[in-house]
Amino acid sequence: MTTTVNMLEAKTSASKLVDAVESGAESEIIIARNGKPAAKLVPLDAEPKRKRQLGLLAGKYPPMDFEAFQAMDAEIEAMFLGEHEDK
C-alpha cells in the first residue's frame, strides 16, 4: 500500500518516514504539494522495475509481407465503417 503525505508533514516527520520505508513498513511514500503528487520516497535498495522484454510474440503469428498487409486495407476500412459481414 502507498501512503501519501503533504509537504508540511514530510518536513516535520522526515526521519519517521525514512524509517518506515527502510524497515519495509511502507513500500513507498508519496509526498504531495498542494494535493498533487510531487515526489516518491522509496528504499535505496529497491529493485528497479524490470525492463520490457522485446520479442515476446515472435513466431506466434504468421509472417506478412507488405503486399499482403496493404491488401487488408479495404477489409479494415469496411470494419471501421460497419460494413463488414459477421461470420
PDB file of N, CA and C in Angstrom:
ATOM      1  N   MET A   1       0.842  -1.184   0.000  1.00  0.00           N
ATOM      2  CA  MET A   1       0.000   0.000   0.000  1.00  0.00           C
ATOM      3  C   MET A   1       0.882   1.239   0.000  1.00  0.00           C
ATOM      4  N   THR A   2       0.449   2.249  -0.690  1.00  0.00           N
ATOM      5  CA  THR A   2       1.196   3.501  -0.783  1.00  0.00           C
ATOM      6  C   THR A   2       0.548   4.540   0.120  1.00  0.00           C
ATOM      7  N   THR A   3       1.393   5.215   0.876  1.00  0.00           N
ATOM      8  CA  THR A   3       0.924   6.285   1.748  1.00  0.00           C
ATOM      9  C   THR A   3       1.257   7.617   1.101  1.00  0.00           C
ATOM     10  N   THR A   4       0.352   8.573   1.201  1.00  0.00           N
ATOM     11  CA  THR A   4       0.590   9.917   0.688  1.00  0.00           C
ATOM     12  C   THR A   4       0.586  10.888   1.862  1.00  0.00           C
ATOM     13  N   VAL A   5       1.608  11.736   1.907  1.00  0.00           N
ATOM     14  CA  VAL A   5       1.696  12.762   2.952  1.00  0.00           C
ATOM     15  C   VAL A   5       1.894  14.113   2.287  1.00  0.00           C
ATOM     16  N   ASN A   6       1.450  15.171   2.970  1.00  0.00           N
ATOM     17  CA  ASN A   6       1.646  16.506   2.404  1.00  0.00           C
ATOM     18  C   ASN A   6       3.049  17.006   2.746  1.00  0.00           C
ATOM     19  N   MET A   7       3.466  18.077   2.121  1.00  0.00           N
ATOM     20  CA  MET A   7       4.820  18.599   2.253  1.00  0.00           C
ATOM     21  C   MET A   7       5.144  18.960   3.699  1.00  0.00           C
ATOM     22  N   LEU A   8       4.218  19.605   4.398  1.00  0.00           N
ATOM     23  CA  LEU A   8       4.465  20.011   5.777  1.00  0.00           C
ATOM     24  C   LEU A   8       4.701  18.788   6.654  1.00  0.00           C
ATOM     25  N   GLU A   9       3.865  17.761   6.508  1.00  0.00           N
ATOM     26  CA  GLU A   9       4.050  16.543   7.293  1.00  0.00           C
ATOM     27  C   GLU A   9       5.378  15.876   6.956  1.00  0.00           C
ATOM     28  N   ALA A  10       5.757  15.886   5.689  1.00  0.00           N
ATOM     29  CA  ALA A  10       7.030  15.293   5.273  1.00  0.00           C
ATOM     30  C   ALA A  10       8.201  16.034   5.913  1.00  0.00           C
ATOM     31  N   LYS A  11       8.107  17.372   5.995  1.00  0.00           N
ATOM     32  CA  LYS A  11       9.181  18.160   6.607  1.00  0.00           C
ATOM     33  C   LYS A  11       9.295  17.863   8.095  1.00  0.00           C
ATOM     34  N   THR A  12       8.162  17.772   8.777  1.00  0.00           N
ATOM     35  CA  THR A  12       8.198  17.606  10.229  1.00  0.00           C
ATOM     36  C   THR A  12       8.466  16.170  10.656  1.00  0.00           C
ATOM     37  N   SER A  13       8.200  15.200   9.806  1.00  0.00           N
ATOM     38  CA  SER A  13       8.405  13.805  10.204  1.00  0.00           C
ATOM     39  C   SER A  13       9.250  13.039   9.188  1.00  0.00           C
ATOM     40  N   ALA A  14      10.233  13.704   8.605  1.00  0.00           N
ATOM     41  CA  ALA A  14      11.075  13.069   7.585  1.00  0.00           C
ATOM     42  C   ALA A  14      11.769  11.827   8.129  1.00  0.00           C
ATOM     43  N   SER A  15      12.302  11.908   9.333  1.00  0.00           N
ATOM     44  CA  SER A  15      13.009  10.776   9.922  1.00  0.00           C
ATOM     45  C   SER A  15      12.084   9.576  10.088  1.00  0.00           C
ATOM     46  N   LYS A  16      10.877   9.814  10.555  1.00  0.00           N
ATOM     47  CA  LYS A  16       9.886   8.741  10.740  1.00  0.00           C
ATOM     48  C   LYS A  16       9.511   8.118   9.391  1.00  0.00           C
ATOM     49  N   LEU A  17       9.364   8.951   8.373  1.00  0.00           N
ATOM     50  CA  LEU A  17       9.003   8.446   7.047  1.00  0.00           C
ATOM     51  C   LEU A  17      10.127   7.595   6.464  1.00  0.00           C
ATOM     52  N   VAL A  18      11.363   8.046   6.642  1.00  0.00           N
ATOM     53  CA  VAL A  18      12.508   7.272   6.144  1.00  0.00           C
ATOM     54  C   VAL A  18      12.597   5.938   6.886  1.00  0.00           C
ATOM     55  N   ASP A  19      12.382   5.958   8.192  1.00  0.00           N
ATOM     56  CA  ASP A  19      12.390   4.711   8.962  1.00  0.00           C
ATOM     57  C   ASP A  19      11.324   3.741   8.460  1.00  0.00           C
ATOM     58  N   ALA A  20      10.135   4.248   8.147  1.00  0.00           N
ATOM     59  CA  ALA A  20       9.050   3.397   7.676  1.00  0.00           C
ATOM     60  C   ALA A  20       9.394   2.743   6.344  1.00  0.00           C
ATOM     61  N   VAL A  21      10.048   3.485   5.474  1.00  0.00           N
ATOM     62  CA  VAL A  21      10.435   2.931   4.174  1.00  0.00           C
ATOM     63  C   VAL A  21      11.598   1.956   4.333  1.00  0.00           C
ATOM     64  N   GLU A  22      12.579   2.305   5.173  1.00  0.00           N
ATOM     65  CA  GLU A  22      13.730   1.426   5.387  1.00  0.00           C
ATOM     66  C   GLU A  22      13.333   0.096   6.017  1.00  0.00           C
ATOM     67  N   SER A  23      12.405   0.139   6.962  1.00  0.00           N
ATOM     68  CA  SER A  23      12.005  -1.074   7.677  1.00  0.00           C
ATOM     69  C   SER A  23      11.086  -1.966   6.845  1.00  0.00           C
ATOM     70  N   GLY A  24      10.517  -1.413   5.796  1.00  0.00           N
ATOM     71  CA  GLY A  24       9.593  -2.179   4.971  1.00  0.00           C
ATOM     72  C   GLY A  24       8.144  -2.015   5.407  1.00  0.00           C
ATOM     73  N   ALA A  25       7.907  -1.207   6.435  1.00  0.00           N
ATOM     74  CA  ALA A  25       6.538  -0.947   6.865  1.00  0.00           C
ATOM     75  C   ALA A  25       5.742  -0.271   5.755  1.00  0.00           C
ATOM     76  N   GLU A  26       6.421   0.529   4.963  1.00  0.00           N
ATOM     77  CA  GLU A  26       5.830   1.187   3.785  1.00  0.00           C
ATOM     78  C   GLU A  26       6.713   0.859   2.596  1.00  0.00           C
ATOM     79  N   SER A  27       6.113   0.464   1.479  1.00  0.00           N
ATOM     80  CA  SER A  27       6.914   0.172   0.286  1.00  0.00           C
ATOM     81  C   SER A  27       7.348   1.462  -0.405  1.00  0.00           C
ATOM     82  N   GLU A  28       6.504   2.481  -0.309  1.00  0.00           N
ATOM     83  CA  GLU A  28       6.825   3.794  -0.859  1.00  0.00           C
ATOM     84  C   GLU A  28       5.917   4.824  -0.217  1.00  0.00           C
ATOM     85  N   ILE A  29       6.390   6.050  -0.179  1.00  0.00           N
ATOM     86  CA  ILE A  29       5.601   7.151   0.361  1.00  0.00           C
ATOM     87  C   ILE A  29       5.603   8.263  -0.672  1.00  0.00           C
ATOM     88  N   ILE A  30       4.417   8.723  -1.025  1.00  0.00           N
ATOM     89  CA  ILE A  30       4.270   9.815  -1.980  1.00  0.00           C
ATOM     90  C   ILE A  30       4.177  11.124  -1.197  1.00  0.00           C
ATOM     91  N   ILE A  31       4.970  12.099  -1.601  1.00  0.00           N
ATOM     92  CA  ILE A  31       4.929  13.426  -0.980  1.00  0.00           C
ATOM     93  C   ILE A  31       4.195  14.353  -1.940  1.00  0.00           C
ATOM     94  N   ALA A  32       3.142  14.984  -1.422  1.00  0.00           N
ATOM     95  CA  ALA A  32       2.292  15.834  -2.254  1.00  0.00           C
ATOM     96  C   ALA A  32       2.485  17.307  -1.897  1.00  0.00           C
ATOM     97  N   ARG A  33       2.391  18.126  -2.912  1.00  0.00           N
ATOM     98  CA  ARG A  33       2.436  19.575  -2.730  1.00  0.00           C
ATOM     99  C   ARG A  33       1.109  20.117  -3.254  1.00  0.00           C
ATOM    100  N   ASN A  34       0.381  20.802  -2.394  1.00  0.00           N
ATOM    101  CA  ASN A  34      -0.943  21.334  -2.748  1.00  0.00           C
ATOM    102  C   ASN A  34      -1.877  20.230  -3.266  1.00  0.00           C
ATOM    103  N   GLY A  35      -1.761  19.037  -2.664  1.00  0.00           N
ATOM    104  CA  GLY A  35      -2.639  17.933  -3.029  1.00  0.00           C
ATOM    105  C   GLY A  35      -2.235  17.157  -4.265  1.00  0.00           C
ATOM    106  N   LYS A  36      -1.147  17.565  -4.932  1.00  0.00           N
ATOM    107  CA  LYS A  36      -0.700  16.872  -6.139  1.00  0.00           C
ATOM    108  C   LYS A  36       0.611  16.148  -5.858  1.00  0.00           C
ATOM    109  N   PRO A  37       0.723  14.879  -6.236  1.00  0.00           N
ATOM    110  CA  PRO A  37       1.960  14.132  -6.002  1.00  0.00           C
ATOM    111  C   PRO A  37       3.157  14.855  -6.610  1.00  0.00           C
ATOM    112  N   ALA A  38       4.237  14.987  -5.801  1.00  0.00           N
ATOM    113  CA  ALA A  38       5.423  15.706  -6.263  1.00  0.00           C
ATOM    114  C   ALA A  38       6.678  14.847  -6.213  1.00  0.00           C
ATOM    115  N   ALA A  39       6.736  13.902  -5.268  1.00  0.00           N
ATOM    116  CA  ALA A  39       7.945  13.081  -5.121  1.00  0.00           C
ATOM    117  C   ALA A  39       7.563  11.733  -4.528  1.00  0.00           C
ATOM    118  N   LYS A  40       8.480  10.771  -4.689  1.00  0.00           N
ATOM    119  CA  LYS A  40       8.254   9.429  -4.153  1.00  0.00           C
ATOM    120  C   LYS A  40       9.449   9.054  -3.299  1.00  0.00           C
ATOM    121  N   LEU A  41       9.190   8.598  -2.072  1.00  0.00           N
ATOM    122  CA  LEU A  41      10.226   8.134  -1.165  1.00  0.00           C
ATOM    123  C   LEU A  41      10.210   6.612  -1.195  1.00  0.00           C
ATOM    124  N   VAL A  42      11.308   6.011  -1.649  1.00  0.00           N
ATOM    125  CA  VAL A  42      11.415   4.552  -1.743  1.00  0.00           C
ATOM    126  C   VAL A  42      12.740   4.128  -1.120  1.00  0.00           C
ATOM    127  N   PRO A  43      12.855   2.872  -0.686  1.00  0.00           N
ATOM    128  CA  PRO A  43      14.131   2.417  -0.139  1.00  0.00           C
ATOM    129  C   PRO A  43      15.218   2.450  -1.211  1.00  0.00           C
ATOM    130  N   LEU A  44      16.420   2.750  -0.813  1.00  0.00           N
ATOM    131  CA  LEU A  44      17.534   2.861  -1.752  1.00  0.00           C
ATOM    132  C   LEU A  44      17.843   1.533  -2.428  1.00  0.00           C
ATOM    133  N   ASP A  45      17.649   0.432  -1.725  1.00  0.00           N
ATOM    134  CA  ASP A  45      17.942  -0.866  -2.306  1.00  0.00           C
ATOM    135  C   ASP A  45      16.761  -1.474  -3.041  1.00  0.00           C
ATOM    136  N   ALA A  46      15.737  -0.673  -3.286  1.00  0.00           N
ATOM    137  CA  ALA A  46      14.571  -1.173  -4.014  1.00  0.00           C
ATOM    138  C   ALA A  46      14.986  -1.573  -5.419  1.00  0.00           C
ATOM    139  N   GLU A  47      14.458  -2.707  -5.860  1.00  0.00           N
ATOM    140  CA  GLU A  47      14.778  -3.168  -7.206  1.00  0.00           C
ATOM    141  C   GLU A  47      14.097  -2.266  -8.232  1.00  0.00           C
ATOM    142  N   PRO A  48      14.831  -1.854  -9.246  1.00  0.00           N
ATOM    143  CA  PRO A  48      14.187  -1.057 -10.297  1.00  0.00           C
ATOM    144  C   PRO A  48      13.184  -1.923 -11.050  1.00  0.00           C
ATOM    145  N   LYS A  49      12.218  -1.273 -11.658  1.00  0.00           N
ATOM    146  CA  LYS A  49      11.225  -2.014 -12.436  1.00  0.00           C
ATOM    147  C   LYS A  49      11.928  -2.752 -13.561  1.00  0.00           C
ATOM    148  N   ARG A  50      11.422  -3.939 -13.836  1.00  0.00           N
ATOM    149  CA  ARG A  50      12.017  -4.744 -14.888  1.00  0.00           C
ATOM    150  C   ARG A  50      11.772  -4.102 -16.240  1.00  0.00           C
ATOM    151  N   LYS A  51      12.769  -4.182 -17.093  1.00  0.00           N
ATOM    152  CA  LYS A  51      12.616  -3.666 -18.440  1.00  0.00           C
ATOM    153  C   LYS A  51      11.699  -4.586 -19.224  1.00  0.00           C
ATOM    154  N   ARG A  52      11.015  -4.014 -20.174  1.00  0.00           N
ATOM    155  CA  ARG A  52      10.140  -4.813 -21.020  1.00  0.00           C
ATOM    156  C   ARG A  52      10.972  -5.686 -21.939  1.00  0.00           C
ATOM    157  N   GLN A  53      10.558  -6.915 -22.050  1.00  0.00           N
ATOM    158  CA  GLN A  53      11.257  -7.838 -22.925  1.00  0.00           C
ATOM    159  C   GLN A  53      10.644  -7.751 -24.320  1.00  0.00           C
ATOM    160  N   LEU A  54      11.475  -7.476 -25.292  1.00  0.00           N
ATOM    161  CA  LEU A  54      11.011  -7.375 -26.663  1.00  0.00           C
ATOM    162  C   LEU A  54      10.958  -8.751 -27.301  1.00  0.00           C
ATOM    163  N   GLY A  55      10.073  -8.914 -28.225  1.00  0.00           N
ATOM    164  CA  GLY A  55      10.009 -10.143 -28.996  1.00  0.00           C
ATOM    165  C   GLY A  55       9.208 -11.254 -28.349  1.00  0.00           C
ATOM    166  N   LEU A  56       8.355 -10.936 -27.382  1.00  0.00           N
ATOM    167  CA  LEU A  56       7.577 -11.980 -26.718  1.00  0.00           C
ATOM    168  C   LEU A  56       6.622 -12.697 -27.666  1.00  0.00           C
ATOM    169  N   LEU A  57       6.180 -12.035 -28.714  1.00  0.00           N
ATOM    170  CA  LEU A  57       5.227 -12.647 -29.646  1.00  0.00           C
ATOM    171  C   LEU A  57       5.903 -13.171 -30.913  1.00  0.00           C
ATOM    172  N   ALA A  58       7.226 -13.176 -30.914  1.00  0.00           N
ATOM    173  CA  ALA A  58       7.951 -13.648 -32.099  1.00  0.00           C
ATOM    174  C   ALA A  58       7.574 -15.090 -32.399  1.00  0.00           C
ATOM    175  N   GLY A  59       7.187 -15.336 -33.638  1.00  0.00           N
ATOM    176  CA  GLY A  59       6.843 -16.677 -34.074  1.00  0.00           C
ATOM    177  C   GLY A  59       5.415 -17.103 -33.767  1.00  0.00           C
ATOM    178  N   LYS A  60       4.649 -16.267 -33.089  1.00  0.00           N
ATOM    179  CA  LYS A  60       3.278 -16.639 -32.750  1.00  0.00           C
ATOM    180  C   LYS A  60       2.288 -16.273 -33.846  1.00  0.00           C
ATOM    181  N   TYR A  61       2.674 -15.436 -34.765  1.00  0.00           N
ATOM    182  CA  TYR A  61       1.802 -15.022 -35.857  1.00  0.00           C
ATOM    183  C   TYR A  61       2.526 -15.261 -37.171  1.00  0.00           C
ATOM    184  N   PRO A  62       1.783 -15.610 -38.213  1.00  0.00           N
ATOM    185  CA  PRO A  62       2.454 -15.872 -39.491  1.00  0.00           C
ATOM    186  C   PRO A  62       3.050 -14.587 -40.054  1.00  0.00           C
ATOM    187  N   PRO A  63       4.163 -14.705 -40.754  1.00  0.00           N
ATOM    188  CA  PRO A  63       4.774 -13.514 -41.345  1.00  0.00           C
ATOM    189  C   PRO A  63       3.865 -12.927 -42.429  1.00  0.00           C
ATOM    190  N   MET A  64       3.961 -11.616 -42.609  1.00  0.00           N
ATOM    191  CA  MET A  64       3.126 -10.954 -43.597  1.00  0.00           C
ATOM    192  C   MET A  64       4.005  -9.977 -44.369  1.00  0.00           C
ATOM    193  N   ASP A  65       3.995 -10.098 -45.680  1.00  0.00           N
ATOM    194  CA  ASP A  65       4.777  -9.166 -46.478  1.00  0.00           C
ATOM    195  C   ASP A  65       3.982  -7.880 -46.708  1.00  0.00           C
ATOM    196  N   PHE A  66       4.609  -6.897 -47.275  1.00  0.00           N
ATOM    197  CA  PHE A  66       3.998  -5.581 -47.445  1.00  0.00           C
ATOM    198  C   PHE A  66       2.740  -5.640 -48.308  1.00  0.00           C
ATOM    199  N   GLU A  67       2.775  -6.422 -49.380  1.00  0.00           N
ATOM    200  CA  GLU A  67       1.630  -6.508 -50.277  1.00  0.00           C
ATOM    201  C   GLU A  67       0.417  -7.110 -49.556  1.00  0.00           C
ATOM    202  N   ALA A  68       0.633  -8.141 -48.760  1.00  0.00           N
ATOM    203  CA  ALA A  68      -0.468  -8.760 -48.024  1.00  0.00           C
ATOM    204  C   ALA A  68      -1.027  -7.794 -46.983  1.00  0.00           C
ATOM    205  N   PHE A  69      -0.136  -7.036 -46.368  1.00  0.00           N
ATOM    206  CA  PHE A  69      -0.567  -6.047 -45.386  1.00  0.00           C
ATOM    207  C   PHE A  69      -1.424  -4.966 -46.049  1.00  0.00           C
ATOM    208  N   GLN A  70      -0.992  -4.473 -47.195  1.00  0.00           N
ATOM    209  CA  GLN A  70      -1.737  -3.449 -47.920  1.00  0.00           C
ATOM    210  C   GLN A  70      -3.068  -3.978 -48.428  1.00  0.00           C
ATOM    211  N   ALA A  71      -3.135  -5.262 -48.759  1.00  0.00           N
ATOM    212  CA  ALA A  71      -4.363  -5.849 -49.275  1.00  0.00           C
ATOM    213  C   ALA A  71      -5.462  -5.865 -48.211  1.00  0.00           C
ATOM    214  N   MET A  72      -5.095  -5.769 -46.951  1.00  0.00           N
ATOM    215  CA  MET A  72      -6.079  -5.780 -45.872  1.00  0.00           C
ATOM    216  C   MET A  72      -6.740  -4.415 -45.670  1.00  0.00           C
ATOM    217  N   ASP A  73      -6.255  -3.372 -46.335  1.00  0.00           N
ATOM    218  CA  ASP A  73      -6.791  -2.022 -46.134  1.00  0.00           C
ATOM    219  C   ASP A  73      -8.296  -1.948 -46.367  1.00  0.00           C
ATOM    220  N   ALA A  74      -8.775  -2.526 -47.441  1.00  0.00           N
ATOM    221  CA  ALA A  74     -10.207  -2.455 -47.756  1.00  0.00           C
ATOM    222  C   ALA A  74     -11.034  -3.178 -46.697  1.00  0.00           C
ATOM    223  N   GLU A  75     -10.557  -4.324 -46.249  1.00  0.00           N
ATOM    224  CA  GLU A  75     -11.267  -5.085 -45.223  1.00  0.00           C
ATOM    225  C   GLU A  75     -11.308  -4.313 -43.904  1.00  0.00           C
ATOM    226  N   ILE A  76     -10.211  -3.716 -43.523  1.00  0.00           N
ATOM    227  CA  ILE A  76     -10.146  -2.947 -42.276  1.00  0.00           C
ATOM    228  C   ILE A  76     -11.029  -1.712 -42.373  1.00  0.00           C
ATOM    229  N   GLU A  77     -11.005  -1.040 -43.512  1.00  0.00           N
ATOM    230  CA  GLU A  77     -11.862   0.138 -43.704  1.00  0.00           C
ATOM    231  C   GLU A  77     -13.333  -0.240 -43.577  1.00  0.00           C
ATOM    232  N   ALA A  78     -13.719  -1.374 -44.146  1.00  0.00           N
ATOM    233  CA  ALA A  78     -15.106  -1.828 -44.053  1.00  0.00           C
ATOM    234  C   ALA A  78     -15.497  -2.105 -42.599  1.00  0.00           C
ATOM    235  N   MET A  79     -14.565  -2.653 -41.820  1.00  0.00           N
ATOM    236  CA  MET A  79     -14.855  -2.906 -40.404  1.00  0.00           C
ATOM    237  C   MET A  79     -15.068  -1.601 -39.648  1.00  0.00           C
ATOM    238  N   PHE A  80     -14.248  -0.600 -39.925  1.00  0.00           N
ATOM    239  CA  PHE A  80     -14.399   0.691 -39.257  1.00  0.00           C
ATOM    240  C   PHE A  80     -15.716   1.362 -39.621  1.00  0.00           C
ATOM    241  N   LEU A  81     -16.147   1.169 -40.838  1.00  0.00           N
ATOM    242  CA  LEU A  81     -17.383   1.793 -41.294  1.00  0.00           C
ATOM    243  C   LEU A  81     -18.611   0.943 -40.986  1.00  0.00           C
ATOM    244  N   GLY A  82     -18.413  -0.222 -40.387  1.00  0.00           N
ATOM    245  CA  GLY A  82     -19.528  -1.083 -40.033  1.00  0.00           C
ATOM    246  C   GLY A  82     -20.113  -1.816 -41.221  1.00  0.00           C
ATOM    247  N   GLU A  83     -19.328  -1.996 -42.255  1.00  0.00           N
ATOM    248  CA  GLU A  83     -19.814  -2.635 -43.472  1.00  0.00           C
ATOM    249  C   GLU A  83     -19.374  -4.085 -43.606  1.00  0.00           C
ATOM    250  N   HIS A  84     -18.672  -4.608 -42.589  1.00  0.00           N
ATOM    251  CA  HIS A  84     -18.185  -5.980 -42.712  1.00  0.00           C
ATOM    252  C   HIS A  84     -19.301  -6.969 -42.370  1.00  0.00           C
ATOM    253  N   GLU A  85     -19.132  -8.173 -42.851  1.00  0.00           N
ATOM    254  CA  GLU A  85     -20.114  -9.221 -42.603  1.00  0.00           C
ATOM    255  C   GLU A  85     -19.650 -10.058 -41.425  1.00  0.00           C
ATOM    256  N   ASP A  86     -20.557 -10.338 -40.478  1.00  0.00           N
ATOM    257  CA  ASP A  86     -20.227 -11.230 -39.371  1.00  0.00           C
ATOM    258  C   ASP A  86     -20.269 -12.656 -39.866  1.00  0.00           C
ATOM    259  N   LYS A  87     -19.273 -13.394 -39.492  1.00  0.00           N
ATOM    260  CA  LYS A  87     -19.219 -14.804 -39.928  1.00  0.00           C
ATOM    261  C   LYS A  87     -19.629 -15.714 -38.813  1.00  0.00           C
TER     262      LYS A  87
END
